Coordinates of C-alpha atoms in Angstrom, one line a residue:
M942 CA -50.6 38.4 108.3
D943 CA -46.9 39.0 107.9
A944 CA -45.8 42.3 109.5
A945 CA -43.9 43.4 106.4
I946 CA -46.9 42.9 104.3
L947 CA -49.1 44.9 106.7
E948 CA -46.5 47.7 106.6
K949 CA -46.7 47.9 102.8
V950 CA -50.5 47.9 103.0
N951 CA -50.4 50.8 105.5
V952 CA -48.0 52.9 103.2
W953 CA -50.6 52.6 100.4
L954 CA -53.5 53.4 102.7
T955 CA -51.9 56.5 104.1
G956 CA -49.7 57.7 101.2
N957 CA -50.3 59.7 98.0
F958 CA -52.5 57.1 96.3
D959 CA -55.9 57.8 94.7
D960 CA -59.1 57.1 96.5
A961 CA -60.1 54.2 94.2
T962 CA -56.9 52.4 95.0
K963 CA -57.4 52.9 98.7
S964 CA -61.0 51.7 98.5
A965 CA -59.9 48.5 96.6
I966 CA -57.3 47.8 99.3
K967 CA -59.9 48.2 102.1
E968 CA -62.2 45.8 100.2
L969 CA -59.5 43.2 100.0
Q970 CA -58.8 43.6 103.7
A971 CA -62.5 42.9 104.4
S972 CA -63.2 40.1 102.0
N973 CA -60.0 38.5 100.6
E974 CA -56.9 38.5 102.8
K975 CA -55.2 35.9 100.7
E976 CA -55.4 38.1 97.6
L977 CA -54.3 41.1 99.7
A978 CA -51.2 39.1 100.8
E979 CA -50.5 38.1 97.1
S980 CA -50.8 41.7 96.1
F981 CA -48.3 43.0 98.6
Y982 CA -45.9 40.2 99.7
R983 CA -43.2 41.5 97.3
N984 CA -42.6 44.3 94.8
L985 CA -43.4 43.4 91.2
E986 CA -40.0 42.7 89.9
F987 CA -38.6 44.8 87.1
G988 CA -36.8 41.9 85.4
T989 CA -34.3 42.1 82.6
G990 CA -37.1 42.5 80.1
G991 CA -39.3 44.9 82.1
L992 CA -42.5 44.2 84.1
R993 CA -45.2 41.6 83.8
G994 CA -47.9 40.8 86.3
I995 CA -51.6 40.6 87.2
M996 CA -53.4 43.8 87.1
G997 CA -54.7 45.2 90.5
V998 CA -53.7 47.2 93.5
G999 CA -50.5 46.6 95.4
T1000 CA -46.8 46.4 95.0
N1001 CA -46.9 43.0 93.3
R1002 CA -49.4 44.1 90.7
M1003 CA -49.5 46.1 87.4
N1004 CA -51.0 49.4 88.2
K1005 CA -50.5 53.2 87.7
Y1006 CA -48.0 53.3 90.6
T1007 CA -45.8 50.3 89.8
V1008 CA -45.7 51.4 86.2
G1009 CA -44.9 55.0 87.2
M1010 CA -42.1 54.0 89.5
A1011 CA -40.6 51.7 86.9
T1012 CA -40.7 54.5 84.3
Q1013 CA -39.1 57.0 86.7
G1014 CA -36.2 54.6 87.3
Y1015 CA -35.8 54.0 83.5
A1016 CA -36.0 57.8 82.8
N1017 CA -33.3 58.5 85.4
Y1018 CA -31.0 55.8 83.7
L1019 CA -31.6 57.3 80.2
K1020 CA -30.7 60.7 81.3
K1021 CA -27.5 59.5 83.1
S1022 CA -26.6 57.4 80.0
F1023 CA -26.9 60.3 77.5
P1024 CA -25.8 63.4 79.4
G1025 CA -26.1 66.6 77.4
E1026 CA -28.0 64.9 74.7
T1027 CA -31.7 65.2 73.7
V1028 CA -33.2 62.0 74.9
S1029 CA -36.3 60.7 73.0
V1030 CA -38.3 57.5 73.5
A1031 CA -41.1 55.8 71.6
V1032 CA -44.1 54.4 73.4
A1033 CA -46.7 51.8 72.1
H1034 CA -49.3 49.4 73.5
D1035 CA -51.4 46.4 72.6
S1036 CA -55.1 45.6 73.0
R1037 CA -55.1 44.5 76.6
N1038 CA -57.3 46.1 79.2
N1039 CA -55.5 49.2 80.6
S1040 CA -52.8 49.1 78.0
R1041 CA -53.7 52.5 76.7
F1042 CA -53.9 53.9 80.3
F1043 CA -50.4 52.4 81.1
A1044 CA -48.9 53.8 77.9
E1045 CA -50.2 57.2 78.6
T1046 CA -48.9 56.9 82.2
V1047 CA -45.5 56.0 80.8
A1048 CA -45.5 58.9 78.3
N1049 CA -46.6 61.4 81.0
V1050 CA -43.7 60.3 83.4
F1051 CA -41.1 60.4 80.6
G1052 CA -42.5 63.8 79.5
A1053 CA -42.4 65.2 83.0
N1054 CA -38.7 64.2 83.1
G1055 CA -37.9 66.3 80.1
I1056 CA -37.7 63.4 77.7
K1057 CA -39.2 63.7 74.3
V1058 CA -41.9 61.1 73.8
Y1059 CA -43.3 59.7 70.5
L1060 CA -46.6 58.0 71.6
F1061 CA -48.6 56.0 69.1
E1062 CA -52.0 57.4 68.8
A1063 CA -53.7 53.9 69.2
L1064 CA -52.7 50.3 69.6
R1065 CA -49.9 49.0 67.4
P1066 CA -47.9 45.7 67.0
T1067 CA -44.8 45.4 69.2
P1068 CA -42.4 45.0 66.3
E1069 CA -43.5 48.4 64.9
L1070 CA -42.3 49.9 68.2
S1071 CA -38.8 48.3 67.7
F1072 CA -38.8 49.7 64.1
T1073 CA -39.8 53.2 65.3
I1074 CA -37.0 53.4 67.9
R1075 CA -34.5 52.9 65.0
H1076 CA -36.4 55.0 62.4
L1077 CA -36.7 58.0 64.7
G1078 CA -33.3 57.7 66.3
C1079 CA -34.8 57.2 69.8
K1080 CA -32.6 56.4 72.8
G1081 CA -35.1 53.8 74.1
G1082 CA -38.7 52.8 74.2
V1083 CA -41.5 51.0 76.0
V1084 CA -44.4 48.9 74.9
C1085 CA -47.2 48.1 77.3
T1086 CA -48.1 44.5 76.7
A1087 CA -48.1 41.0 78.3
S1088 CA -47.8 39.4 74.9
H1089 CA -49.7 36.1 75.0
N1090 CA -50.5 35.9 78.7
P1091 CA -54.0 35.4 80.0
K1092 CA -56.4 38.5 80.2
E1093 CA -55.6 39.2 83.9
Y1094 CA -52.0 40.2 83.0
N1095 CA -50.4 43.3 81.6
G1096 CA -46.7 44.3 81.2
Y1097 CA -44.1 46.6 80.1
K1098 CA -41.2 45.9 77.8
A1099 CA -38.2 48.2 77.9
Y1100 CA -36.1 48.9 74.8
W1101 CA -32.6 50.5 74.1
N1102 CA -31.5 52.7 71.2
D1103 CA -30.8 49.7 68.8
G1104 CA -34.5 48.7 69.0
G1105 CA -33.7 45.6 71.0
Q1106 CA -34.8 44.8 74.5
L1107 CA -32.4 45.7 77.3
V1108 CA -29.2 43.6 77.5
P1109 CA -26.2 43.9 79.9
P1110 CA -25.1 46.2 81.2
H1111 CA -28.3 48.3 80.7
D1112 CA -30.7 45.7 81.9
K1113 CA -29.1 45.4 85.4
N1114 CA -28.4 49.1 85.6
V1115 CA -32.0 50.0 84.8
I1116 CA -33.1 47.5 87.5
K1117 CA -30.9 49.3 90.0
E1118 CA -32.4 52.6 89.1
V1119 CA -35.9 51.3 89.3
E1120 CA -35.3 49.6 92.7
A1121 CA -33.8 53.0 94.0
I1122 CA -37.3 54.6 93.6
A1123 CA -38.5 54.0 97.1
S1124 CA -41.8 55.9 97.0
V1125 CA -44.5 57.1 94.6
D1126 CA -43.6 60.6 95.7
E1127 CA -40.3 60.3 93.8
V1128 CA -42.2 59.9 90.5
K1129 CA -42.7 63.0 88.3
W1130 CA -46.2 62.4 87.2
S1131 CA -47.1 65.4 85.1
G1132 CA -46.0 68.7 83.8
G1133 CA -44.2 67.6 80.6
E1134 CA -47.3 67.2 78.2
A1135 CA -45.6 69.5 75.7
N1136 CA -42.8 66.8 75.3
I1137 CA -45.4 64.3 73.9
T1138 CA -46.0 63.9 70.2
L1139 CA -48.6 61.5 68.8
I1140 CA -47.5 59.4 65.9
G1141 CA -49.3 56.9 63.7
K1142 CA -49.8 56.7 59.9
E1143 CA -46.4 58.0 58.9
L1144 CA -44.7 55.3 60.9
D1145 CA -47.0 52.6 59.5
E1146 CA -46.1 53.6 56.0
A1147 CA -42.3 53.6 56.7
Y1148 CA -42.7 50.2 58.5
I1149 CA -44.7 48.7 55.6
A1150 CA -42.2 49.9 53.1
M1151 CA -39.5 48.1 55.0
L1152 CA -41.5 44.9 55.1
K1153 CA -42.0 44.9 51.4
S1154 CA -38.3 45.2 50.9
L1155 CA -38.0 41.7 52.5
S1156 CA -39.9 40.0 49.7
V1157 CA -37.6 37.8 47.6
Y1158 CA -40.0 36.5 45.0
P1159 CA -42.6 39.3 44.2
E1160 CA -43.1 37.9 40.7
V1161 CA -44.2 34.5 42.2
I1162 CA -46.8 36.3 44.3
K1163 CA -48.1 38.0 41.2
R1164 CA -48.7 34.6 39.7
Q1165 CA -50.2 33.2 42.9
H1166 CA -51.9 36.3 44.1
D1167 CA -55.1 34.4 44.7
L1168 CA -53.4 32.1 47.3
K1169 CA -56.3 31.5 49.8
I1170 CA -55.2 33.0 53.1
V1171 CA -57.1 32.9 56.4
Y1172 CA -55.8 35.3 59.1
T1173 CA -56.8 35.8 62.8
P1174 CA -55.4 38.6 65.0
I1175 CA -56.9 36.8 68.1
H1176 CA -58.4 40.0 69.3
G1177 CA -55.0 41.8 69.1
T1178 CA -53.0 44.5 67.3
G1179 CA -52.4 42.5 64.1
I1180 CA -55.7 43.8 62.6
T1181 CA -54.2 47.3 62.5
L1182 CA -51.6 46.4 59.8
M1183 CA -51.8 42.8 58.7
P1184 CA -54.6 43.2 56.0
Q1185 CA -52.8 46.1 54.5
V1186 CA -49.4 44.4 54.5
L1187 CA -50.8 41.4 52.7
K1188 CA -52.5 43.6 50.1
E1189 CA -49.2 45.5 49.6
F1190 CA -47.4 42.2 49.1
G1191 CA -49.9 41.5 46.3
F1192 CA -52.3 38.9 47.9
T1193 CA -55.9 39.3 46.9
D1194 CA -57.7 36.5 48.6
V1195 CA -57.4 37.2 52.4
T1196 CA -60.2 36.1 54.8
I1197 CA -60.1 37.7 58.3
V1198 CA -61.5 35.6 61.1
E1199 CA -64.4 38.0 62.0
E1200 CA -65.1 36.4 65.4
Q1201 CA -61.5 37.4 66.5
S1202 CA -61.0 40.5 64.4
T1203 CA -61.9 43.2 67.0
P1204 CA -59.2 44.2 69.5
D1205 CA -60.5 43.2 72.9
G1206 CA -58.5 42.7 76.2
N1207 CA -61.0 40.1 77.5
F1208 CA -60.1 37.8 74.6
P1209 CA -63.7 36.5 74.6
T1210 CA -63.3 33.5 72.2
V1211 CA -60.1 32.0 73.8
V1212 CA -58.7 30.8 77.1
Y1213 CA -55.1 31.9 76.2
P1214 CA -54.6 34.4 73.4
N1215 CA -51.6 32.5 72.3
P1216 CA -51.1 31.0 68.7
E1217 CA -49.1 28.2 70.4
E1218 CA -52.3 26.9 71.8
S1219 CA -54.4 24.9 69.3
E1220 CA -57.6 26.2 71.1
A1221 CA -56.7 29.8 70.1
M1222 CA -56.3 28.8 66.5
S1223 CA -59.4 26.5 66.4
I1224 CA -61.9 29.1 65.0
G1225 CA -59.4 30.1 62.3
L1226 CA -58.8 26.4 61.5
N1227 CA -62.6 25.8 61.1
K1228 CA -62.7 28.7 58.7
A1229 CA -59.7 27.5 56.7
K1230 CA -61.3 24.0 56.3
A1231 CA -64.7 25.5 55.4
I1232 CA -63.4 27.7 52.5
N1233 CA -60.6 25.2 51.5
A1234 CA -57.8 27.7 52.2
D1235 CA -54.1 27.3 51.4
I1236 CA -52.8 28.6 54.6
L1237 CA -54.0 29.8 58.1
L1238 CA -52.1 32.3 60.2
G1239 CA -52.7 33.7 63.7
T1240 CA -50.8 36.3 65.7
D1241 CA -50.9 37.0 69.5
P1242 CA -52.2 40.3 71.0
D1243 CA -49.0 42.3 70.4
S1244 CA -48.2 40.6 67.1
D1245 CA -44.8 39.3 67.8
R1246 CA -45.7 35.6 67.6
V1247 CA -47.2 33.7 64.7
G1248 CA -48.9 30.3 64.4
I1249 CA -49.6 28.7 61.1
G1250 CA -51.9 25.9 59.9
I1251 CA -51.5 24.0 56.6
K1252 CA -52.7 20.8 54.9
N1253 CA -50.3 17.7 55.6
H1254 CA -49.3 15.1 53.0
K1255 CA -52.7 13.4 53.6
G1256 CA -54.7 16.6 52.9
E1257 CA -55.5 17.0 56.6
W1258 CA -55.3 20.3 58.4
V1259 CA -52.5 20.5 61.0
L1260 CA -51.0 23.3 63.1
M1261 CA -47.2 23.6 62.7
N1262 CA -45.1 24.0 65.8
G1263 CA -42.6 26.9 66.2
N1264 CA -39.6 24.7 65.3
Q1265 CA -41.2 23.5 62.0
T1266 CA -42.2 27.1 61.1
A1267 CA -38.6 28.3 61.8
V1268 CA -37.0 25.5 59.7
L1269 CA -39.2 26.4 56.7
A1270 CA -38.5 30.2 57.1
F1271 CA -34.8 29.9 57.6
N1272 CA -34.4 27.4 54.7
Y1273 CA -36.5 29.7 52.5
M1274 CA -34.4 32.8 53.2
I1275 CA -31.2 30.9 52.7
E1276 CA -32.3 29.0 49.5
A1277 CA -34.3 31.9 47.9
R1278 CA -31.5 34.5 48.4
K1279 CA -29.0 32.0 46.8
A1280 CA -31.4 31.3 43.9
K1281 CA -32.0 35.0 43.3
G1282 CA -28.2 35.8 43.5
V1283 CA -28.7 38.2 46.4
A1284 CA -27.0 36.0 49.0
Q1285 CA -23.8 37.6 50.5
P1286 CA -20.7 35.5 51.3
N1287 CA -20.9 36.9 54.9
D1288 CA -24.6 36.1 55.5
M1289 CA -25.5 34.8 58.9
V1290 CA -28.5 33.3 60.7
V1291 CA -29.2 33.2 64.5
K1292 CA -31.3 30.9 66.6
T1293 CA -31.6 30.2 70.4
I1294 CA -30.1 27.3 72.2
V1295 CA -33.5 25.5 72.7
T1296 CA -34.5 25.8 69.0
T1297 CA -34.1 22.8 66.7
E1298 CA -30.7 21.9 65.6
M1299 CA -32.0 21.1 62.2
I1300 CA -31.4 24.8 61.5
D1301 CA -27.7 24.4 62.3
T1302 CA -27.6 21.4 59.9
I1303 CA -29.3 23.4 57.0
A1304 CA -27.0 26.3 57.5
K1305 CA -23.9 24.1 57.6
A1306 CA -25.0 22.4 54.4
S1307 CA -25.5 25.8 52.8
G1308 CA -22.1 27.2 54.0
I1309 CA -23.7 29.9 56.0
A1310 CA -22.8 30.8 59.6
C1311 CA -25.4 29.9 62.2
Y1312 CA -25.0 31.4 65.8
N1313 CA -26.8 30.1 68.9
V1314 CA -27.7 32.5 71.6
L1315 CA -29.7 32.4 74.9
T1316 CA -33.5 32.4 74.7
G1317 CA -35.0 35.8 73.9
F1318 CA -34.7 38.0 70.9
K1319 CA -32.7 40.6 72.8
W1320 CA -29.7 38.2 72.5
I1321 CA -30.3 38.0 68.7
A1322 CA -30.4 41.7 68.5
E1323 CA -27.3 42.1 70.5
L1324 CA -25.4 39.6 68.2
I1325 CA -26.5 41.6 65.2
K1326 CA -25.1 44.8 66.8
E1327 CA -21.9 42.9 67.6
K1328 CA -21.5 41.6 64.0
E1329 CA -22.6 44.8 62.3
G1330 CA -20.3 45.7 59.4
K1331 CA -18.7 42.3 59.5
E1332 CA -21.5 39.9 58.9
N1333 CA -24.9 40.2 57.2
Y1334 CA -27.9 39.1 59.3
V1335 CA -30.6 37.4 57.3
I1336 CA -33.0 35.8 59.7
G1337 CA -33.3 34.8 63.4
G1338 CA -35.8 32.9 65.3
E1339 CA -36.8 30.6 68.2
E1340 CA -39.1 27.7 68.9
S1341 CA -41.7 29.8 70.7
Y1342 CA -43.3 31.0 67.5
G1343 CA -41.0 33.9 66.8
L1344 CA -39.1 35.1 63.7
M1345 CA -37.2 38.2 63.0
I1346 CA -36.5 38.7 59.3
G1347 CA -34.0 41.4 58.2
S1348 CA -32.0 43.7 60.5
Q1349 CA -34.3 46.8 60.5
I1350 CA -36.3 45.6 63.5
R1351 CA -34.6 44.1 66.6
D1352 CA -37.4 42.1 68.1
K1353 CA -39.6 39.2 66.9
D1354 CA -42.0 40.3 64.2
A1355 CA -45.2 38.3 63.4
I1356 CA -46.3 40.9 60.8
S1357 CA -43.2 40.3 58.6
A1358 CA -43.4 36.6 59.4
V1359 CA -47.1 36.3 58.2
A1360 CA -46.2 38.0 55.0
M1361 CA -43.1 35.9 54.3
L1362 CA -44.9 32.6 55.2
C1363 CA -47.6 33.5 52.7
E1364 CA -44.8 34.2 50.1
M1365 CA -43.3 30.8 51.0
A1366 CA -46.7 29.1 50.5
A1367 CA -47.1 30.9 47.2
Y1368 CA -43.6 29.8 46.1
E1369 CA -44.4 26.1 46.8
K1370 CA -47.9 26.4 45.2
D1371 CA -46.3 27.8 42.1
K1372 CA -44.4 24.5 41.9
G1373 CA -47.6 22.5 42.5
R1374 CA -46.6 21.6 46.1
S1375 CA -47.4 22.6 49.7
L1376 CA -45.2 23.8 52.5
Y1377 CA -45.7 20.5 54.2
D1378 CA -44.3 18.7 51.1
K1379 CA -41.3 21.0 51.4
M1380 CA -40.8 20.2 55.0
I1381 CA -40.8 16.4 54.4
D1382 CA -38.2 17.0 51.5
L1383 CA -36.0 18.9 54.1
Y1384 CA -36.3 16.0 56.5
V1385 CA -35.1 13.5 53.8
Q1386 CA -32.3 15.9 52.9
H1387 CA -31.1 16.8 56.5
G1388 CA -32.6 14.3 58.8
Y1389 CA -35.9 14.2 60.6
Y1390 CA -35.8 16.4 63.8
K1391 CA -38.8 16.3 66.0
E1392 CA -39.4 18.5 69.1
H1393 CA -41.8 18.7 72.0
L1394 CA -42.3 21.1 74.9
I1395 CA -43.8 20.6 78.4
S1396 CA -44.6 23.6 80.6
I1397 CA -45.1 23.0 84.3
T1398 CA -46.7 25.8 86.4
K1399 CA -46.1 26.1 90.1
K1400 CA -48.4 28.9 91.4
G1401 CA -48.4 30.9 94.6
M1402 CA -45.7 32.3 96.8
D1403 CA -43.7 29.0 96.9
G1404 CA -43.9 28.3 93.2
Q1405 CA -40.6 29.8 92.4
A1406 CA -38.9 27.9 95.4
Q1407 CA -40.2 24.6 94.0
I1408 CA -38.9 25.3 90.5
A1409 CA -35.5 26.3 92.0
A1410 CA -35.4 23.0 94.0
M1411 CA -36.0 21.1 90.7
M1412 CA -33.2 22.9 88.9
E1413 CA -30.8 22.4 91.8
S1414 CA -31.5 18.6 91.9
Y1415 CA -30.8 18.3 88.2
R1416 CA -27.6 20.4 88.5
S1417 CA -26.1 18.7 91.5
N1418 CA -27.3 15.1 90.7
P1419 CA -27.7 14.8 86.9
P1420 CA -29.2 11.5 85.6
K1421 CA -26.7 9.0 84.2
T1422 CA -29.1 7.7 81.6
I1423 CA -32.4 8.8 80.1
N1424 CA -34.7 6.5 78.2
G1425 CA -31.9 3.9 78.0
S1426 CA -29.4 6.3 76.5
A1427 CA -26.3 7.6 78.4
V1428 CA -26.2 11.2 79.2
A1429 CA -23.1 12.2 77.3
H1430 CA -22.9 15.9 77.9
L1431 CA -24.3 18.3 80.6
L1432 CA -24.4 22.0 79.6
D1433 CA -25.0 24.3 82.5
Y1434 CA -25.5 27.9 81.3
E1435 CA -25.8 29.3 84.8
L1436 CA -22.3 28.0 85.7
Q1437 CA -21.2 28.6 82.1
V1438 CA -19.7 25.1 81.9
G1439 CA -20.1 22.2 79.6
K1440 CA -19.1 18.6 80.8
N1441 CA -18.6 15.4 79.0
L1442 CA -20.0 13.1 81.6
L1443 CA -18.4 10.0 79.9
T1444 CA -14.8 11.3 79.9
G1445 CA -14.9 14.0 82.6
E1446 CA -13.7 16.7 80.2
S1447 CA -15.1 20.2 80.7
W1448 CA -15.2 23.5 78.8
K1449 CA -16.4 27.1 79.2
I1450 CA -19.8 28.1 77.6
E1451 CA -19.1 31.5 75.9
L1452 CA -22.6 32.9 76.6
P1453 CA -23.9 35.1 79.4
K1454 CA -25.2 33.3 82.5
S1455 CA -28.7 31.9 82.3
N1456 CA -30.5 29.3 84.4
V1457 CA -30.7 26.6 81.7
L1458 CA -29.5 23.0 81.8
Q1459 CA -29.2 20.8 78.8
F1460 CA -28.7 17.0 78.7
I1461 CA -27.3 15.7 75.4
L1462 CA -27.8 12.0 75.1
A1463 CA -25.5 9.4 73.3
D1464 CA -28.4 8.8 70.8
G1465 CA -28.4 12.5 69.8
S1466 CA -31.5 13.4 71.8
K1467 CA -31.4 16.7 73.7
I1468 CA -33.4 17.8 76.8
S1469 CA -33.3 21.4 78.0
A1470 CA -34.8 22.6 81.3
R1471 CA -35.4 26.4 81.7
P1472 CA -37.4 28.2 84.3
S1473 CA -39.4 31.1 82.9
G1474 CA -38.1 34.6 83.7
T1475 CA -41.6 36.1 83.8
E1476 CA -43.9 33.4 85.2
P1477 CA -43.8 30.6 87.8
K1478 CA -43.2 28.0 85.1
I1479 CA -40.5 25.6 84.2
K1480 CA -40.2 24.5 80.6
F1481 CA -38.7 21.2 79.3
Y1482 CA -37.7 21.1 75.6
F1483 CA -37.3 17.6 74.0
S1484 CA -35.5 17.2 70.7
V1485 CA -34.9 13.9 68.9
N1486 CA -33.7 13.1 65.4
T1487 CA -33.0 10.3 62.9
P1488 CA -32.3 9.9 59.2
L1489 CA -35.4 9.7 56.9
A1490 CA -34.6 7.6 53.8
S1491 CA -37.6 8.7 51.8
A1492 CA -40.9 10.6 52.1
A1493 CA -42.7 7.2 52.0
D1494 CA -41.2 6.4 55.4
F1495 CA -42.3 9.7 57.0
D1496 CA -45.3 8.4 59.0
K1497 CA -43.4 5.4 60.5
V1498 CA -40.3 7.4 61.4
S1499 CA -42.6 10.2 62.9
A1500 CA -44.3 7.5 65.1
D1501 CA -40.8 6.2 66.2
L1502 CA -39.6 9.6 67.2
D1503 CA -42.9 10.3 69.1
A1504 CA -42.3 7.1 71.0
R1505 CA -38.8 8.2 71.9
I1506 CA -40.0 11.5 73.2
K1507 CA -42.7 9.7 75.3
G1508 CA -40.0 7.4 76.7
I1509 CA -37.8 10.3 77.7
I1510 CA -40.8 12.1 79.5
A1511 CA -41.8 8.9 81.3
D1512 CA -38.2 8.2 82.4
M1513 CA -37.8 11.8 83.8
N1514 CA -41.2 11.5 85.7
L1515 CA -42.5 14.7 84.1

């Protein structure tokens, strides 16, 4: 085994680590040297969003010690950033195995550093943590979650005083402070218990009151209160608030998917607890069919992503993708606010660069500003902060099943999204239509945009290197044509340069650096390549579009667009 790995193992066997940790390391030494190497070959990276990794012993795993060292670094940075001020933080966690233990570890380390901690008494949705930071005037916060990852994972998202996740310069500065913690002996583990205050019901009430203020058509819900809703929390935190929120909005016919209603970090009914996966929504879909529901909704373990199912134009149940959901939600907020007379002349909406451009088209047609930011809601939050007092934020979202409605939270929020999607379904039902009918109408009005995503995983120690090589190949030798259409533009967000490959013209991309490449084809198709920041994955996003003359042509045009996407994928050998 590599000498550097052996040295790290030895530090853990001889240092101030508990006996159970040392026993687990010895067991790996005896029975699973490969797993031992994976556990120690590097330090679990505190990235720009925080930590995420497989739970277990070692420097490359989520455990008490890696979490404690990260928190010590973050505590040091908070104290340096707010000298002479009372520093307070909010701490929450999801339903994953060890999430409560990690949250208490985080709270104890912050408390031992003289920081006032508001710790949720039990599991809560991630967006409530974002709301709480703003509501209580905290300087930062942490939620222990690995969002929609498999059950082996846990994680740690770090927030700043605006309720958004860390952005420059704080993200890099916190990373430096975390990396400066060389040993577990530098962590203050205990002694500040008096600085920890448990919170719960009072924050729930304030958060729910804020959510209710987002409703645009409460009178429509009154008429359609018996909209048949099926909801699944997929063993996560949504169960703590979602039933109450739907009741407060005025919905009276809500069926909870019992098999997935109990919070459980083993996620016994699914492979991936992710509403993006049809398998995770399948039990809910069967329930919706059985009771002839109007809408199905599912949220991931920390309730920041939402998946929806509705009946299509043929009466068949279908699961919507994140782009379709975002189109419906953005359009509703823009249209409904105008119709109600509450739209402001300085209203704005925000989406990410890999999210459907149909939203840009809708915003333009409505005379409303639409901004594009890098992937991740922290960039939407940063833009809101930048525009505060000048422009009025209405809604933001991205294709990966995330929406953020209203400016009182600064992270994606599936709790508000579920409530508003139900309001949207009620609004269409009130007119004798479905959300799917509305979507087809929007395609006729603005053009049919269709998207597809492929995610390629490269596991193990050399996975990241393989992904880096793929990106370098695309960057240095971009294809001239894809699927018979010329590559007109290459947008390189890492180099912050856009190029017209047909004329040679280039321009600066005014966004922070990010390892993303986009190919814009002459026929209007767009392909984006983006390695994940938290997993050994590379994602390819495909977007194609064409006019739709009438609803009657929908199926034929849909098949044509599917064929175009398949052609692109085949031509790129993906």
